[in-house]
């Protein structure tokens, strides 16, 4: 590594650090504050790794963890889009523009940066499917642990939560059943609209 590469790499890392400033809608620690996207990406990587150990499959762990780490990088420029927002369907375009910017950054030597982001966004491989399950599970759990605070604040209905998580029934049925039971508890507690 030469001095120019060190300088470019340091600049790249400084720009990535902005992901820590992107707040999501989920509250951590039972509702003390909002989670940021960098925290979510770390939690996603940890959860994908450990959940994969429960499952009887041979995952490409390097690809899975890299996809978890890169999956929200586009939010540095685009911001986070709430799962239940009408704008969700349009979020990928601005996020990909940011990912391209980081992928082409002179301080980023990772040639698989953009292809990995594309795979986690539109792919169908088993690593992508597991990542998508966990990406939905984590904010769901944060909502349960905060007594539905984000659901209440954003007027989320039971039907929205069930629709957003329905695909999990095909991927990990036991996890889906657990989540469905938590949804019923959330409705009973007034955290989700019926």
PDB file of C-alpha atoms in Angstrom:
ATOM      1  CA  UNK A   1       0.000   0.000   0.000  1.00  0.00           C
ATOM      2  CA  UNK A   2       1.397   3.398  -0.930  1.00  0.00           C
ATOM      3  CA  UNK A   3       0.658   6.804   0.606  1.00  0.00           C
ATOM      4  CA  UNK A   4      -1.999   7.689  -1.979  1.00  0.00           C
ATOM      5  CA  UNK A   5      -3.821   4.410  -1.351  1.00  0.00           C
ATOM      6  CA  UNK A   6      -3.712   4.985   2.403  1.00  0.00           C
ATOM      7  CA  UNK A   7      -5.156   8.455   1.951  1.00  0.00           C
ATOM      8  CA  UNK A   8      -7.906   7.229  -0.384  1.00  0.00           C
ATOM      9  CA  UNK A   9      -8.730   4.347   1.959  1.00  0.00           C
ATOM     10  CA  UNK A  10      -8.959   6.692   4.961  1.00  0.00           C
ATOM     11  CA  UNK A  11     -11.299   8.961   2.984  1.00  0.00           C
ATOM     12  CA  UNK A  12     -13.428   5.972   1.966  1.00  0.00           C
ATOM     13  CA  UNK A  13     -13.752   4.829   5.587  1.00  0.00           C
ATOM     14  CA  UNK A  14     -14.692   8.340   6.682  1.00  0.00           C
ATOM     15  CA  UNK A  15     -17.470   8.430   4.105  1.00  0.00           C
ATOM     16  CA  UNK A  16     -18.745   4.995   5.159  1.00  0.00           C
ATOM     17  CA  UNK A  17     -18.856   6.229   8.740  1.00  0.00           C
ATOM     18  CA  UNK A  18     -21.846   8.372   7.755  1.00  0.00           C
ATOM     19  CA  UNK A  19     -23.989   5.214   7.922  1.00  0.00           C
ATOM     20  CA  UNK A  20     -23.894   5.680  11.704  1.00  0.00           C
ATOM     21  CA  UNK A  21     -25.881   8.903  11.284  1.00  0.00           C
ATOM     22  CA  UNK A  22     -28.784   7.291   9.399  1.00  0.00           C
ATOM     23  CA  UNK A  23     -31.550   6.582  11.892  1.00  0.00           C
ATOM     24  CA  UNK A  24     -34.033   3.810  11.283  1.00  0.00           C
ATOM     25  CA  UNK A  25     -37.581   3.625  12.711  1.00  0.00           C
ATOM     26  CA  UNK A  26     -36.906   0.820  15.187  1.00  0.00           C
ATOM     27  CA  UNK A  27     -36.085   1.475  18.822  1.00  0.00           C
ATOM     28  CA  UNK A  28     -33.302  -0.418  20.552  1.00  0.00           C
ATOM     29  CA  UNK A  29     -32.915  -1.479  24.174  1.00  0.00           C
ATOM     30  CA  UNK A  30     -36.644  -1.628  24.734  1.00  0.00           C
ATOM     31  CA  UNK A  31     -37.277   1.860  23.370  1.00  0.00           C
ATOM     32  CA  UNK A  32     -34.429   4.053  24.634  1.00  0.00           C
ATOM     33  CA  UNK A  33     -33.401   5.381  21.214  1.00  0.00           C
ATOM     34  CA  UNK A  34     -33.612   4.725  17.494  1.00  0.00           C
ATOM     35  CA  UNK A  35     -31.294   2.197  15.923  1.00  0.00           C
ATOM     36  CA  UNK A  36     -28.963   3.511  13.224  1.00  0.00           C
ATOM     37  CA  UNK A  37     -28.232   1.718   9.969  1.00  0.00           C
ATOM     38  CA  UNK A  38     -24.650   0.828  10.885  1.00  0.00           C
ATOM     39  CA  UNK A  39     -25.851  -0.880  14.059  1.00  0.00           C
ATOM     40  CA  UNK A  40     -28.474  -2.717  12.051  1.00  0.00           C
ATOM     41  CA  UNK A  41     -25.877  -3.914   9.514  1.00  0.00           C
ATOM     42  CA  UNK A  42     -23.650  -5.279  12.287  1.00  0.00           C
ATOM     43  CA  UNK A  43     -26.623  -6.969  13.978  1.00  0.00           C
ATOM     44  CA  UNK A  44     -27.700  -8.419  10.631  1.00  0.00           C
ATOM     45  CA  UNK A  45     -24.251  -9.910  10.004  1.00  0.00           C
ATOM     46  CA  UNK A  46     -24.146 -11.446  13.504  1.00  0.00           C
ATOM     47  CA  UNK A  47     -27.681 -12.828  13.226  1.00  0.00           C
ATOM     48  CA  UNK A  48     -27.120 -14.277   9.735  1.00  0.00           C
ATOM     49  CA  UNK A  49     -23.967 -16.016  10.895  1.00  0.00           C
ATOM     50  CA  UNK A  50     -25.476 -17.496  14.034  1.00  0.00           C
ATOM     51  CA  UNK A  51     -28.866 -18.400  12.531  1.00  0.00           C
ATOM     52  CA  UNK A  52     -27.124 -20.181   9.669  1.00  0.00           C
ATOM     53  CA  UNK A  53     -25.520 -22.487  12.236  1.00  0.00           C
ATOM     54  CA  UNK A  54     -29.002 -23.711  13.266  1.00  0.00           C
ATOM     55  CA  UNK A  55     -29.999 -24.488   9.695  1.00  0.00           C
ATOM     56  CA  UNK A  56     -29.074 -27.645   7.844  1.00  0.00           C
ATOM     57  CA  UNK A  57     -27.466 -26.018   4.822  1.00  0.00           C
ATOM     58  CA  UNK A  58     -24.013 -25.158   3.548  1.00  0.00           C
ATOM     59  CA  UNK A  59     -23.966 -21.371   3.271  1.00  0.00           C
ATOM     60  CA  UNK A  60     -21.222 -19.350   1.615  1.00  0.00           C
ATOM     61  CA  UNK A  61     -20.439 -17.488   4.825  1.00  0.00           C
ATOM     62  CA  UNK A  62     -18.109 -14.965   3.211  1.00  0.00           C
ATOM     63  CA  UNK A  63     -20.772 -13.903   0.715  1.00  0.00           C
ATOM     64  CA  UNK A  64     -23.501 -13.890   3.376  1.00  0.00           C
ATOM     65  CA  UNK A  65     -21.549 -11.673   5.764  1.00  0.00           C
ATOM     66  CA  UNK A  66     -20.370  -9.333   3.021  1.00  0.00           C
ATOM     67  CA  UNK A  67     -23.953  -8.929   1.775  1.00  0.00           C
ATOM     68  CA  UNK A  68     -25.089  -8.173   5.326  1.00  0.00           C
ATOM     69  CA  UNK A  69     -22.420  -5.510   5.687  1.00  0.00           C
ATOM     70  CA  UNK A  70     -23.063  -3.878   2.311  1.00  0.00           C
ATOM     71  CA  UNK A  71     -26.867  -4.159   2.233  1.00  0.00           C
ATOM     72  CA  UNK A  72     -27.639  -0.717   3.730  1.00  0.00           C
ATOM     73  CA  UNK A  73     -24.606   1.243   2.481  1.00  0.00           C
ATOM     74  CA  UNK A  74     -26.851   2.985  -0.059  1.00  0.00           C
ATOM     75  CA  UNK A  75     -28.622   4.664   2.846  1.00  0.00           C
ATOM     76  CA  UNK A  76     -25.592   6.927   3.354  1.00  0.00           C
ATOM     77  CA  UNK A  77     -26.975   9.105   0.551  1.00  0.00           C
ATOM     78  CA  UNK A  78     -30.571   7.894   0.254  1.00  0.00           C
ATOM     79  CA  UNK A  79     -31.528   7.554   3.926  1.00  0.00           C
ATOM     80  CA  UNK A  80     -33.558   4.703   5.387  1.00  0.00           C
ATOM     81  CA  UNK A  81     -36.991   3.887   3.996  1.00  0.00           C
ATOM     82  CA  UNK A  82     -39.458   2.446   6.495  1.00  0.00           C
ATOM     83  CA  UNK A  83     -40.601  -1.071   5.598  1.00  0.00           C
ATOM     84  CA  UNK A  84     -44.270  -0.061   5.628  1.00  0.00           C
ATOM     85  CA  UNK A  85     -43.815   3.190   3.680  1.00  0.00           C
ATOM     86  CA  UNK A  86     -45.404   3.687   0.260  1.00  0.00           C
ATOM     87  CA  UNK A  87     -41.997   5.026  -0.883  1.00  0.00           C
ATOM     88  CA  UNK A  88     -40.385   1.630  -0.204  1.00  0.00           C
ATOM     89  CA  UNK A  89     -40.873   0.446  -3.790  1.00  0.00           C
ATOM     90  CA  UNK A  90     -38.761   3.358  -5.100  1.00  0.00           C
ATOM     91  CA  UNK A  91     -35.916   3.137  -2.571  1.00  0.00           C
ATOM     92  CA  UNK A  92     -33.587   0.806  -4.485  1.00  0.00           C
ATOM     93  CA  UNK A  93     -32.722   3.296  -7.259  1.00  0.00           C
ATOM     94  CA  UNK A  94     -31.229   6.053  -5.073  1.00  0.00           C
ATOM     95  CA  UNK A  95     -29.604   3.451  -2.823  1.00  0.00           C
ATOM     96  CA  UNK A  96     -27.908   1.775  -5.792  1.00  0.00           C
ATOM     97  CA  UNK A  97     -26.551   5.137  -6.998  1.00  0.00           C
ATOM     98  CA  UNK A  98     -24.845   5.523  -3.632  1.00  0.00           C
ATOM     99  CA  UNK A  99     -23.565   1.938  -3.734  1.00  0.00           C
ATOM    100  CA  UNK A 100     -22.083   2.619  -7.185  1.00  0.00           C
ATOM    101  CA  UNK A 101     -20.365   5.707  -5.793  1.00  0.00           C
ATOM    102  CA  UNK A 102     -18.813   3.664  -2.993  1.00  0.00           C
ATOM    103  CA  UNK A 103     -18.016   0.775  -5.335  1.00  0.00           C
ATOM    104  CA  UNK A 104     -16.075   3.127  -7.614  1.00  0.00           C
ATOM    105  CA  UNK A 105     -14.400   5.015  -4.768  1.00  0.00           C
ATOM    106  CA  UNK A 106     -10.601   5.035  -5.246  1.00  0.00           C
ATOM    107  CA  UNK A 107     -10.207   3.936  -1.615  1.00  0.00           C
ATOM    108  CA  UNK A 108     -12.326   0.797  -2.088  1.00  0.00           C
ATOM    109  CA  UNK A 109     -10.391  -2.128  -3.596  1.00  0.00           C
ATOM    110  CA  UNK A 110     -13.328  -4.559  -3.112  1.00  0.00           C
ATOM    111  CA  UNK A 111     -14.324  -5.484  -6.673  1.00  0.00           C
ATOM    112  CA  UNK A 112     -17.356  -7.467  -5.483  1.00  0.00           C
ATOM    113  CA  UNK A 113     -18.932  -4.527  -3.627  1.00  0.00           C
ATOM    114  CA  UNK A 114     -21.610  -3.661  -6.210  1.00  0.00           C
ATOM    115  CA  UNK A 115     -22.321  -7.248  -7.358  1.00  0.00           C
ATOM    116  CA  UNK A 116     -22.860  -8.270  -3.724  1.00  0.00           C
ATOM    117  CA  UNK A 117     -25.252  -5.363  -3.164  1.00  0.00           C
ATOM    118  CA  UNK A 118     -27.118  -6.284  -6.352  1.00  0.00           C
ATOM    119  CA  UNK A 119     -27.357  -9.917  -5.236  1.00  0.00           C
ATOM    120  CA  UNK A 120     -28.793  -9.045  -1.834  1.00  0.00           C
ATOM    121  CA  UNK A 121     -31.241  -6.660  -3.476  1.00  0.00           C
ATOM    122  CA  UNK A 122     -32.560  -8.795  -6.330  1.00  0.00           C
ATOM    123  CA  UNK A 123     -30.949 -12.228  -6.056  1.00  0.00           C
ATOM    124  CA  UNK A 124     -32.582 -15.511  -5.150  1.00  0.00           C
ATOM    125  CA  UNK A 125     -29.659 -17.541  -3.806  1.00  0.00           C
ATOM    126  CA  UNK A 126     -29.919 -19.228  -0.417  1.00  0.00           C
ATOM    127  CA  UNK A 127     -27.625 -16.656   1.206  1.00  0.00           C
ATOM    128  CA  UNK A 128     -29.824 -13.834  -0.109  1.00  0.00           C
ATOM    129  CA  UNK A 129     -32.979 -15.561   1.099  1.00  0.00           C
ATOM    130  CA  UNK A 130     -31.521 -16.037   4.584  1.00  0.00           C
ATOM    131  CA  UNK A 131     -30.376 -12.412   4.670  1.00  0.00           C
ATOM    132  CA  UNK A 132     -33.877 -11.222   3.728  1.00  0.00           C
ATOM    133  CA  UNK A 133     -35.430 -13.331   6.505  1.00  0.00           C
ATOM    134  CA  UNK A 134     -33.071 -11.912   9.109  1.00  0.00           C
ATOM    135  CA  UNK A 135     -33.420  -8.375   7.735  1.00  0.00           C
ATOM    136  CA  UNK A 136     -37.159  -8.619   8.468  1.00  0.00           C
ATOM    137  CA  UNK A 137     -36.725 -10.485  11.765  1.00  0.00           C
ATOM    138  CA  UNK A 138     -34.490  -7.939  13.497  1.00  0.00           C
ATOM    139  CA  UNK A 139     -36.757  -4.864  13.308  1.00  0.00           C
ATOM    140  CA  UNK A 140     -39.698  -7.127  14.116  1.00  0.00           C
ATOM    141  CA  UNK A 141     -37.950  -8.213  17.312  1.00  0.00           C
ATOM    142  CA  UNK A 142     -37.066  -4.621  18.169  1.00  0.00           C
ATOM    143  CA  UNK A 143     -40.733  -3.714  17.840  1.00  0.00           C
ATOM    144  CA  UNK A 144     -41.745  -6.574  20.114  1.00  0.00           C
ATOM    145  CA  UNK A 145     -39.057  -5.609  22.649  1.00  0.00           C
ATOM    146  CA  UNK A 146     -40.168  -1.953  22.654  1.00  0.00           C
ATOM    147  CA  UNK A 147     -43.845  -2.809  23.102  1.00  0.00           C
ATOM    148  CA  UNK A 148     -44.563  -1.929  19.492  1.00  0.00           C
ATOM    149  CA  UNK A 149     -43.328   1.645  19.774  1.00  0.00           C
ATOM    150  CA  UNK A 150     -42.469   2.134  16.083  1.00  0.00           C
ATOM    151  CA  UNK A 151     -45.587   0.269  14.980  1.00  0.00           C
ATOM    152  CA  UNK A 152     -47.741   2.526  17.174  1.00  0.00           C
ATOM    153  CA  UNK A 153     -45.971   5.744  16.116  1.00  0.00           C
ATOM    154  CA  UNK A 154     -46.377   4.871  12.439  1.00  0.00           C
ATOM    155  CA  UNK A 155     -49.901   3.421  12.585  1.00  0.00           C
ATOM    156  CA  UNK A 156     -48.862  -0.016  11.355  1.00  0.00           C
ATOM    157  CA  UNK A 157     -51.599  -2.637  11.018  1.00  0.00           C
ATOM    158  CA  UNK A 158     -51.489  -6.373  11.593  1.00  0.00           C
ATOM    159  CA  UNK A 159     -52.156  -7.001   7.895  1.00  0.00           C
ATOM    160  CA  UNK A 160     -49.055  -5.005   6.915  1.00  0.00           C
ATOM    161  CA  UNK A 161     -46.816  -6.975   9.259  1.00  0.00           C
ATOM    162  CA  UNK A 162     -48.245 -10.310   8.140  1.00  0.00           C
ATOM    163  CA  UNK A 163     -47.812  -9.422   4.456  1.00  0.00           C
ATOM    164  CA  UNK A 164     -44.235  -8.187   4.911  1.00  0.00           C
ATOM    165  CA  UNK A 165     -43.212 -11.388   6.693  1.00  0.00           C
ATOM    166  CA  UNK A 166     -45.292 -13.989   4.826  1.00  0.00           C
ATOM    167  CA  UNK A 167     -42.348 -15.254   2.741  1.00  0.00           C
ATOM    168  CA  UNK A 168     -40.613 -16.434   5.918  1.00  0.00           C
ATOM    169  CA  UNK A 169     -43.117 -19.299   6.160  1.00  0.00           C
ATOM    170  CA  UNK A 170     -41.467 -20.875   3.100  1.00  0.00           C
ATOM    171  CA  UNK A 171     -37.917 -20.229   4.291  1.00  0.00           C
ATOM    172  CA  UNK A 172     -37.988 -21.051   8.026  1.00  0.00           C
ATOM    173  CA  UNK A 173     -41.462 -22.255   9.059  1.00  0.00           C
ATOM    174  CA  UNK A 174     -40.715 -22.480  12.790  1.00  0.00           C
ATOM    175  CA  UNK A 175     -39.487 -18.882  12.845  1.00  0.00           C
ATOM    176  CA  UNK A 176     -42.582 -17.754  10.961  1.00  0.00           C
ATOM    177  CA  UNK A 177     -44.853 -19.489  13.477  1.00  0.00           C
ATOM    178  CA  UNK A 178     -43.011 -17.776  16.338  1.00  0.00           C
ATOM    179  CA  UNK A 179     -43.422 -14.397  14.622  1.00  0.00           C
ATOM    180  CA  UNK A 180     -47.126 -15.023  13.920  1.00  0.00           C
ATOM    181  CA  UNK A 181     -47.660 -15.674  17.629  1.00  0.00           C
ATOM    182  CA  UNK A 182     -45.890 -12.404  18.479  1.00  0.00           C
ATOM    183  CA  UNK A 183     -48.147 -10.575  15.993  1.00  0.00           C
ATOM    184  CA  UNK A 184     -51.239 -11.881  17.794  1.00  0.00           C
ATOM    185  CA  UNK A 185     -49.756 -10.760  21.122  1.00  0.00           C
ATOM    186  CA  UNK A 186     -48.999  -7.338  19.626  1.00  0.00           C
ATOM    187  CA  UNK A 187     -52.610  -6.961  18.496  1.00  0.00           C
ATOM    188  CA  UNK A 188     -53.882  -8.076  21.908  1.00  0.00           C
ATOM    189  CA  UNK A 189     -51.623  -5.501  23.575  1.00  0.00           C
ATOM    190  CA  UNK A 190     -52.702  -2.696  21.228  1.00  0.00           C
ATOM    191  CA  UNK A 191     -49.323  -2.348  19.544  1.00  0.00           C
ATOM    192  CA  UNK A 192     -50.690  -3.195  16.089  1.00  0.00           C
ATOM    193  CA  UNK A 193     -53.984  -2.087  14.596  1.00  0.00           C
ATOM    194  CA  UNK A 194     -56.342  -4.996  13.847  1.00  0.00           C
TER     195      UNK A 194
END
